[in-house]
Amino acid sequence: MTTTPSLAHPLEPPFNHDWIAAHIPHSDAMCLLDEVVRWDDETIECSATTHRDAHNPLRLNGRLGAVCGVEYAAQAMAVHGAVLGAASGRPRAGLLASVRSVQTYVDRLDTFDAPLAISAQRIGGDANTVLYRFTVRCGESVLLEGRAAVILDADTHAAAATPSNDL
């Protein structure tokens, strides 16, 4: 994977937590990613250490279940869209529409000391949707993987599909 996109205004990683929080709709403790490690037109890789934070907002009864890795992956997808939008000058909002084939290989994320590596790869889509394959790893161990569908500019599409009550 290259770090320089084929877009007119390349942005070079790493992008830190502050950049990420300013470009996705998650802030404060809910912005889970620490850094964009690398990206290109199809793929993004991020790192996170917030799985170790006792105040992680996704914890339930002091535990961070493996399925919470889906949120880490969704944020990586959002960051990918933000990076592509910043590079092209046309940012687009995305809505996570579905996740499929999610496999968890561990019970919890908070039992791992090393940083998480979150990757998302665009595997399909069109002008209005993006399909991603995602993986959450710690070291060489795959903790969670699956696929996700993202609808782009969902508010715009919903407004266009809503029938008018003007008679």
mmCIF file with all atom_site columns, C-alpha atoms in Angstrom:
data_model
loop_
_atom_site.group_PDB
_atom_site.id
_atom_site.type_symbol
_atom_site.label_atom_id
_atom_site.label_alt_id
_atom_site.label_comp_id
_atom_site.label_asym_id
_atom_site.label_entity_id
_atom_site.label_seq_id
_atom_site.pdbx_PDB_ins_code
_atom_site.Cartn_x
_atom_site.Cartn_y
_atom_site.Cartn_z
_atom_site.occupancy
_atom_site.B_iso_or_equiv
_atom_site.pdbx_formal_charge
_atom_site.auth_seq_id
_atom_site.auth_comp_id
_atom_site.auth_asym_id
_atom_site.auth_atom_id
_atom_site.pdbx_PDB_model_num
ATOM 1   C CA . MET A 1 1   ? 0.000   0.000   0.000  1.00 0.00 ? 1   MET A CA 1
ATOM 2   C CA . THR A 1 2   ? 1.311   3.445   -0.835 1.00 0.00 ? 2   THR A CA 1
ATOM 3   C CA . THR A 1 3   ? 0.958   6.469   1.368  1.00 0.00 ? 3   THR A CA 1
ATOM 4   C CA . THR A 1 4   ? 0.543   8.924   -1.471 1.00 0.00 ? 4   THR A CA 1
ATOM 5   C CA . PRO A 1 5   ? -2.914  8.914   -3.055 1.00 0.00 ? 5   PRO A CA 1
ATOM 6   C CA . SER A 1 6   ? -3.495  9.472   -6.731 1.00 0.00 ? 6   SER A CA 1
ATOM 7   C CA . LEU A 1 7   ? -5.490  12.600  -5.977 1.00 0.00 ? 7   LEU A CA 1
ATOM 8   C CA . ALA A 1 8   ? -4.561  16.173  -6.834 1.00 0.00 ? 8   ALA A CA 1
ATOM 9   C CA . HIS A 1 9   ? -3.692  17.274  -3.280 1.00 0.00 ? 9   HIS A CA 1
ATOM 10  C CA . PRO A 1 10  ? -1.912  14.402  -1.517 1.00 0.00 ? 10  PRO A CA 1
ATOM 11  C CA . LEU A 1 11  ? -1.940  14.369  2.259  1.00 0.00 ? 11  LEU A CA 1
ATOM 12  C CA . GLU A 1 12  ? 0.815   12.506  4.034  1.00 0.00 ? 12  GLU A CA 1
ATOM 13  C CA . PRO A 1 13  ? 0.249   10.518  7.217  1.00 0.00 ? 13  PRO A CA 1
ATOM 14  C CA . PRO A 1 14  ? 0.569   10.198  10.052 1.00 0.00 ? 14  PRO A CA 1
ATOM 15  C CA . PHE A 1 15  ? -2.513  12.132  11.117 1.00 0.00 ? 15  PHE A CA 1
ATOM 16  C CA . ASN A 1 16  ? -2.854  12.356  14.880 1.00 0.00 ? 16  ASN A CA 1
ATOM 17  C CA . HIS A 1 17  ? -5.846  12.094  17.201 1.00 0.00 ? 17  HIS A CA 1
ATOM 18  C CA . ASP A 1 18  ? -6.583  15.835  17.011 1.00 0.00 ? 18  ASP A CA 1
ATOM 19  C CA . TRP A 1 19  ? -6.753  15.730  13.189 1.00 0.00 ? 19  TRP A CA 1
ATOM 20  C CA . ILE A 1 20  ? -9.016  12.678  13.325 1.00 0.00 ? 20  ILE A CA 1
ATOM 21  C CA . ALA A 1 21  ? -11.350 14.242  15.933 1.00 0.00 ? 21  ALA A CA 1
ATOM 22  C CA . ALA A 1 22  ? -11.657 17.382  13.801 1.00 0.00 ? 22  ALA A CA 1
ATOM 23  C CA . HIS A 1 23  ? -12.646 15.406  10.694 1.00 0.00 ? 23  HIS A CA 1
ATOM 24  C CA . ILE A 1 24  ? -15.096 12.747  11.895 1.00 0.00 ? 24  ILE A CA 1
ATOM 25  C CA . PRO A 1 25  ? -18.356 13.114  13.845 1.00 0.00 ? 25  PRO A CA 1
ATOM 26  C CA . HIS A 1 26  ? -16.835 11.677  17.031 1.00 0.00 ? 26  HIS A CA 1
ATOM 27  C CA . SER A 1 27  ? -15.210 13.807  19.692 1.00 0.00 ? 27  SER A CA 1
ATOM 28  C CA . ASP A 1 28  ? -13.774 13.645  23.157 1.00 0.00 ? 28  ASP A CA 1
ATOM 29  C CA . ALA A 1 29  ? -13.577 10.100  24.538 1.00 0.00 ? 29  ALA A CA 1
ATOM 30  C CA . MET A 1 30  ? -15.721 8.734   21.707 1.00 0.00 ? 30  MET A CA 1
ATOM 31  C CA . CYS A 1 31  ? -12.981 9.450   19.149 1.00 0.00 ? 31  CYS A CA 1
ATOM 32  C CA . LEU A 1 32  ? -11.242 6.104   19.572 1.00 0.00 ? 32  LEU A CA 1
ATOM 33  C CA . LEU A 1 33  ? -8.409  6.282   17.046 1.00 0.00 ? 33  LEU A CA 1
ATOM 34  C CA . ASP A 1 34  ? -4.957  7.656   17.838 1.00 0.00 ? 34  ASP A CA 1
ATOM 35  C CA . GLU A 1 35  ? -3.389  7.898   14.425 1.00 0.00 ? 35  GLU A CA 1
ATOM 36  C CA . VAL A 1 36  ? -3.701  7.233   10.713 1.00 0.00 ? 36  VAL A CA 1
ATOM 37  C CA . VAL A 1 37  ? -0.634  5.158   9.909  1.00 0.00 ? 37  VAL A CA 1
ATOM 38  C CA . ARG A 1 38  ? -1.121  4.940   6.137  1.00 0.00 ? 38  ARG A CA 1
ATOM 39  C CA . TRP A 1 39  ? -3.784  5.291   3.496  1.00 0.00 ? 39  TRP A CA 1
ATOM 40  C CA . ASP A 1 40  ? -4.416  5.282   -0.223 1.00 0.00 ? 40  ASP A CA 1
ATOM 41  C CA . ASP A 1 41  ? -7.515  5.481   -2.425 1.00 0.00 ? 41  ASP A CA 1
ATOM 42  C CA . GLU A 1 42  ? -8.681  2.004   -1.357 1.00 0.00 ? 42  GLU A CA 1
ATOM 43  C CA . THR A 1 43  ? -7.250  1.321   2.106  1.00 0.00 ? 43  THR A CA 1
ATOM 44  C CA . ILE A 1 44  ? -6.611  2.922   5.474  1.00 0.00 ? 44  ILE A CA 1
ATOM 45  C CA . GLU A 1 45  ? -4.709  1.701   8.507  1.00 0.00 ? 45  GLU A CA 1
ATOM 46  C CA . CYS A 1 46  ? -5.094  3.323   11.894 1.00 0.00 ? 46  CYS A CA 1
ATOM 47  C CA . SER A 1 47  ? -3.788  2.636   15.379 1.00 0.00 ? 47  SER A CA 1
ATOM 48  C CA . ALA A 1 48  ? -5.502  2.932   18.742 1.00 0.00 ? 48  ALA A CA 1
ATOM 49  C CA . THR A 1 49  ? -4.653  2.535   22.395 1.00 0.00 ? 49  THR A CA 1
ATOM 50  C CA . THR A 1 50  ? -8.035  3.606   23.785 1.00 0.00 ? 50  THR A CA 1
ATOM 51  C CA . HIS A 1 51  ? -9.038  -0.046  24.247 1.00 0.00 ? 51  HIS A CA 1
ATOM 52  C CA . ARG A 1 52  ? -6.856  0.079   27.398 1.00 0.00 ? 52  ARG A CA 1
ATOM 53  C CA . ASP A 1 53  ? -8.561  3.190   28.811 1.00 0.00 ? 53  ASP A CA 1
ATOM 54  C CA . ALA A 1 54  ? -10.656 2.400   31.873 1.00 0.00 ? 54  ALA A CA 1
ATOM 55  C CA . HIS A 1 55  ? -12.937 5.309   30.863 1.00 0.00 ? 55  HIS A CA 1
ATOM 56  C CA . ASN A 1 56  ? -13.543 4.095   27.298 1.00 0.00 ? 56  ASN A CA 1
ATOM 57  C CA . PRO A 1 57  ? -17.225 4.977   26.679 1.00 0.00 ? 57  PRO A CA 1
ATOM 58  C CA . LEU A 1 58  ? -17.863 1.582   25.062 1.00 0.00 ? 58  LEU A CA 1
ATOM 59  C CA . ARG A 1 59  ? -16.961 -0.360  28.190 1.00 0.00 ? 59  ARG A CA 1
ATOM 60  C CA . LEU A 1 60  ? -19.749 -2.206  29.935 1.00 0.00 ? 60  LEU A CA 1
ATOM 61  C CA . ASN A 1 61  ? -19.214 -3.378  33.500 1.00 0.00 ? 61  ASN A CA 1
ATOM 62  C CA . GLY A 1 62  ? -15.531 -2.513  33.184 1.00 0.00 ? 62  GLY A CA 1
ATOM 63  C CA . ARG A 1 63  ? -15.041 -4.681  30.086 1.00 0.00 ? 63  ARG A CA 1
ATOM 64  C CA . LEU A 1 64  ? -14.570 -3.845  26.421 1.00 0.00 ? 64  LEU A CA 1
ATOM 65  C CA . GLY A 1 65  ? -16.144 -6.611  24.367 1.00 0.00 ? 65  GLY A CA 1
ATOM 66  C CA . ALA A 1 66  ? -14.591 -7.672  21.072 1.00 0.00 ? 66  ALA A CA 1
ATOM 67  C CA . VAL A 1 67  ? -17.669 -6.577  19.120 1.00 0.00 ? 67  VAL A CA 1
ATOM 68  C CA . CYS A 1 68  ? -16.729 -2.986  20.033 1.00 0.00 ? 68  CYS A CA 1
ATOM 69  C CA . GLY A 1 69  ? -14.026 -3.408  17.412 1.00 0.00 ? 69  GLY A CA 1
ATOM 70  C CA . VAL A 1 70  ? -16.748 -2.717  14.849 1.00 0.00 ? 70  VAL A CA 1
ATOM 71  C CA . GLU A 1 71  ? -16.866 0.883   16.118 1.00 0.00 ? 71  GLU A CA 1
ATOM 72  C CA . TYR A 1 72  ? -13.093 1.185   15.788 1.00 0.00 ? 72  TYR A CA 1
ATOM 73  C CA . ALA A 1 73  ? -13.397 -0.069  12.201 1.00 0.00 ? 73  ALA A CA 1
ATOM 74  C CA . ALA A 1 74  ? -16.326 2.269   11.467 1.00 0.00 ? 74  ALA A CA 1
ATOM 75  C CA . GLN A 1 75  ? -14.250 5.210   12.662 1.00 0.00 ? 75  GLN A CA 1
ATOM 76  C CA . ALA A 1 76  ? -11.383 4.108   10.404 1.00 0.00 ? 76  ALA A CA 1
ATOM 77  C CA . MET A 1 77  ? -13.845 4.086   7.486  1.00 0.00 ? 77  MET A CA 1
ATOM 78  C CA . ALA A 1 78  ? -15.030 7.578   8.462  1.00 0.00 ? 78  ALA A CA 1
ATOM 79  C CA . VAL A 1 79  ? -11.434 8.776   8.586  1.00 0.00 ? 79  VAL A CA 1
ATOM 80  C CA . HIS A 1 80  ? -10.809 7.227   5.164  1.00 0.00 ? 80  HIS A CA 1
ATOM 81  C CA . GLY A 1 81  ? -13.728 9.224   3.797  1.00 0.00 ? 81  GLY A CA 1
ATOM 82  C CA . ALA A 1 82  ? -12.436 12.374  5.514  1.00 0.00 ? 82  ALA A CA 1
ATOM 83  C CA . VAL A 1 83  ? -8.927  11.933  4.110  1.00 0.00 ? 83  VAL A CA 1
ATOM 84  C CA . LEU A 1 84  ? -10.259 11.280  0.613  1.00 0.00 ? 84  LEU A CA 1
ATOM 85  C CA . GLY A 1 85  ? -12.596 14.266  0.921  1.00 0.00 ? 85  GLY A CA 1
ATOM 86  C CA . ALA A 1 86  ? -9.818  16.550  2.181  1.00 0.00 ? 86  ALA A CA 1
ATOM 87  C CA . ALA A 1 87  ? -7.536  15.416  -0.622 1.00 0.00 ? 87  ALA A CA 1
ATOM 88  C CA . SER A 1 88  ? -10.190 15.914  -3.306 1.00 0.00 ? 88  SER A CA 1
ATOM 89  C CA . GLY A 1 89  ? -11.714 19.057  -1.806 1.00 0.00 ? 89  GLY A CA 1
ATOM 90  C CA . ARG A 1 90  ? -15.110 17.325  -1.623 1.00 0.00 ? 90  ARG A CA 1
ATOM 91  C CA . PRO A 1 91  ? -15.798 15.877  1.830  1.00 0.00 ? 91  PRO A CA 1
ATOM 92  C CA . ARG A 1 92  ? -18.849 13.610  2.071  1.00 0.00 ? 92  ARG A CA 1
ATOM 93  C CA . ALA A 1 93  ? -20.756 12.404  5.107  1.00 0.00 ? 93  ALA A CA 1
ATOM 94  C CA . GLY A 1 94  ? -21.220 8.673   5.538  1.00 0.00 ? 94  GLY A CA 1
ATOM 95  C CA . LEU A 1 95  ? -23.680 6.520   7.446  1.00 0.00 ? 95  LEU A CA 1
ATOM 96  C CA . LEU A 1 96  ? -22.826 2.978   8.516  1.00 0.00 ? 96  LEU A CA 1
ATOM 97  C CA . ALA A 1 97  ? -25.709 1.047   6.979  1.00 0.00 ? 97  ALA A CA 1
ATOM 98  C CA . SER A 1 98  ? -24.815 -2.548  7.831  1.00 0.00 ? 98  SER A CA 1
ATOM 99  C CA . VAL A 1 99  ? -22.128 -4.943  8.964  1.00 0.00 ? 99  VAL A CA 1
ATOM 100 C CA . ARG A 1 100 ? -21.855 -8.499  7.690  1.00 0.00 ? 100 ARG A CA 1
ATOM 101 C CA . SER A 1 101 ? -19.808 -11.621 8.303  1.00 0.00 ? 101 SER A CA 1
ATOM 102 C CA . VAL A 1 102 ? -18.378 -10.252 11.553 1.00 0.00 ? 102 VAL A CA 1
ATOM 103 C CA . GLN A 1 103 ? -16.104 -12.782 13.198 1.00 0.00 ? 103 GLN A CA 1
ATOM 104 C CA . THR A 1 104 ? -14.665 -12.237 16.657 1.00 0.00 ? 104 THR A CA 1
ATOM 105 C CA . TYR A 1 105 ? -11.697 -14.366 17.658 1.00 0.00 ? 105 TYR A CA 1
ATOM 106 C CA . VAL A 1 106 ? -11.392 -13.078 21.230 1.00 0.00 ? 106 VAL A CA 1
ATOM 107 C CA . ASP A 1 107 ? -13.904 -12.161 23.919 1.00 0.00 ? 107 ASP A CA 1
ATOM 108 C CA . ARG A 1 108 ? -12.458 -8.789  24.886 1.00 0.00 ? 108 ARG A CA 1
ATOM 109 C CA . LEU A 1 109 ? -10.264 -6.021  23.500 1.00 0.00 ? 109 LEU A CA 1
ATOM 110 C CA . ASP A 1 110 ? -9.189  -4.531  26.824 1.00 0.00 ? 110 ASP A CA 1
ATOM 111 C CA . THR A 1 111 ? -7.039  -7.527  27.749 1.00 0.00 ? 111 THR A CA 1
ATOM 112 C CA . PHE A 1 112 ? -4.460  -6.642  25.066 1.00 0.00 ? 112 PHE A CA 1
ATOM 113 C CA . ASP A 1 113 ? -1.612  -4.342  26.086 1.00 0.00 ? 113 ASP A CA 1
ATOM 114 C CA . ALA A 1 114 ? -0.221  -3.491  22.644 1.00 0.00 ? 114 ALA A CA 1
ATOM 115 C CA . PRO A 1 115 ? -1.881  -0.951  20.339 1.00 0.00 ? 115 PRO A CA 1
ATOM 116 C CA . LEU A 1 116 ? -4.669  -2.088  18.046 1.00 0.00 ? 116 LEU A CA 1
ATOM 117 C CA . ALA A 1 117 ? -4.142  -1.922  14.283 1.00 0.00 ? 117 ALA A CA 1
ATOM 118 C CA . ILE A 1 118 ? -7.394  -1.191  12.479 1.00 0.00 ? 118 ILE A CA 1
ATOM 119 C CA . SER A 1 119 ? -7.543  -1.561  8.719  1.00 0.00 ? 119 SER A CA 1
ATOM 120 C CA . ALA A 1 120 ? -10.364 -1.019  6.253  1.00 0.00 ? 120 ALA A CA 1
ATOM 121 C CA . GLN A 1 121 ? -10.175 -1.839  2.576  1.00 0.00 ? 121 GLN A CA 1
ATOM 122 C CA . ARG A 1 122 ? -12.684 -0.638  0.002  1.00 0.00 ? 122 ARG A CA 1
ATOM 123 C CA . ILE A 1 123 ? -13.928 -3.726  -1.840 1.00 0.00 ? 123 ILE A CA 1
ATOM 124 C CA . GLY A 1 124 ? -16.772 -2.244  -3.869 1.00 0.00 ? 124 GLY A CA 1
ATOM 125 C CA . GLY A 1 125 ? -19.418 0.394   -4.165 1.00 0.00 ? 125 GLY A CA 1
ATOM 126 C CA . ASP A 1 126 ? -20.536 3.187   -6.412 1.00 0.00 ? 126 ASP A CA 1
ATOM 127 C CA . ALA A 1 127 ? -21.034 6.951   -6.227 1.00 0.00 ? 127 ALA A CA 1
ATOM 128 C CA . ASN A 1 128 ? -23.388 6.624   -3.243 1.00 0.00 ? 128 ASN A CA 1
ATOM 129 C CA . THR A 1 129 ? -22.199 3.568   -1.322 1.00 0.00 ? 129 THR A CA 1
ATOM 130 C CA . VAL A 1 130 ? -18.913 2.062   -0.231 1.00 0.00 ? 130 VAL A CA 1
ATOM 131 C CA . LEU A 1 131 ? -18.322 -1.542  0.797  1.00 0.00 ? 131 LEU A CA 1
ATOM 132 C CA . TYR A 1 132 ? -15.384 -2.192  3.113  1.00 0.00 ? 132 TYR A CA 1
ATOM 133 C CA . ARG A 1 133 ? -13.624 -5.241  4.497  1.00 0.00 ? 133 ARG A CA 1
ATOM 134 C CA . PHE A 1 134 ? -12.200 -4.482  7.946  1.00 0.00 ? 134 PHE A CA 1
ATOM 135 C CA . THR A 1 135 ? -9.802  -6.119  10.364 1.00 0.00 ? 135 THR A CA 1
ATOM 136 C CA . VAL A 1 136 ? -8.796  -5.292  13.934 1.00 0.00 ? 136 VAL A CA 1
ATOM 137 C CA . ARG A 1 137 ? -5.447  -6.758  14.988 1.00 0.00 ? 137 ARG A CA 1
ATOM 138 C CA . CYS A 1 138 ? -3.127  -6.664  17.931 1.00 0.00 ? 138 CYS A CA 1
ATOM 139 C CA . GLY A 1 139 ? 0.357   -7.565  16.807 1.00 0.00 ? 139 GLY A CA 1
ATOM 140 C CA . GLU A 1 140 ? -0.008  -10.545 14.473 1.00 0.00 ? 140 GLU A CA 1
ATOM 141 C CA . SER A 1 141 ? -3.303  -11.691 16.041 1.00 0.00 ? 141 SER A CA 1
ATOM 142 C CA . VAL A 1 142 ? -6.567  -10.975 14.243 1.00 0.00 ? 142 VAL A CA 1
ATOM 143 C CA . LEU A 1 143 ? -9.122  -10.037 16.907 1.00 0.00 ? 143 LEU A CA 1
ATOM 144 C CA . LEU A 1 144 ? -12.103 -9.185  14.697 1.00 0.00 ? 144 LEU A CA 1
ATOM 145 C CA . GLU A 1 145 ? -12.936 -8.989  11.009 1.00 0.00 ? 145 GLU A CA 1
ATOM 146 C CA . GLY A 1 146 ? -15.946 -8.392  8.816  1.00 0.00 ? 146 GLY A CA 1
ATOM 147 C CA . ARG A 1 147 ? -17.512 -6.282  6.086  1.00 0.00 ? 147 ARG A CA 1
ATOM 148 C CA . ALA A 1 148 ? -19.466 -3.050  6.239  1.00 0.00 ? 148 ALA A CA 1
ATOM 149 C CA . ALA A 1 149 ? -21.632 -0.948  3.932  1.00 0.00 ? 149 ALA A CA 1
ATOM 150 C CA . VAL A 1 150 ? -21.529 2.840   4.132  1.00 0.00 ? 150 VAL A CA 1
ATOM 151 C CA . ILE A 1 151 ? -24.057 5.137   2.483  1.00 0.00 ? 151 ILE A CA 1
ATOM 152 C CA . LEU A 1 152 ? -22.530 8.445   1.416  1.00 0.00 ? 152 LEU A CA 1
ATOM 153 C CA . ASP A 1 153 ? -24.392 11.724  1.854  1.00 0.00 ? 153 ASP A CA 1
ATOM 154 C CA . ALA A 1 154 ? -27.274 9.795   3.445  1.00 0.00 ? 154 ALA A CA 1
ATOM 155 C CA . ASP A 1 155 ? -29.066 12.997  4.512  1.00 0.00 ? 155 ASP A CA 1
ATOM 156 C CA . THR A 1 156 ? -29.097 14.229  0.922  1.00 0.00 ? 156 THR A CA 1
ATOM 157 C CA . HIS A 1 157 ? -30.431 10.909  -0.385 1.00 0.00 ? 157 HIS A CA 1
ATOM 158 C CA . ALA A 1 158 ? -33.089 10.705  2.335  1.00 0.00 ? 158 ALA A CA 1
ATOM 159 C CA . ALA A 1 159 ? -34.291 14.237  1.572  1.00 0.00 ? 159 ALA A CA 1
ATOM 160 C CA . ALA A 1 160 ? -34.502 13.453  -2.135 1.00 0.00 ? 160 ALA A CA 1
ATOM 161 C CA . ALA A 1 161 ? -36.457 10.247  -1.479 1.00 0.00 ? 161 ALA A CA 1
ATOM 162 C CA . THR A 1 162 ? -38.941 11.849  0.914  1.00 0.00 ? 162 THR A CA 1
ATOM 163 C CA . PRO A 1 163 ? -42.212 12.661  -0.853 1.00 0.00 ? 163 PRO A CA 1
ATOM 164 C CA . SER A 1 164 ? -43.303 16.247  -0.684 1.00 0.00 ? 164 SER A CA 1
ATOM 165 C CA . ASN A 1 165 ? -46.530 17.130  1.096  1.00 0.00 ? 165 ASN A CA 1
ATOM 166 C CA . ASP A 1 166 ? -47.011 20.182  -1.096 1.00 0.00 ? 166 ASP A CA 1
ATOM 167 C CA . LEU A 1 167 ? -50.270 19.809  -2.989 1.00 0.00 ? 167 LEU A CA 1
#
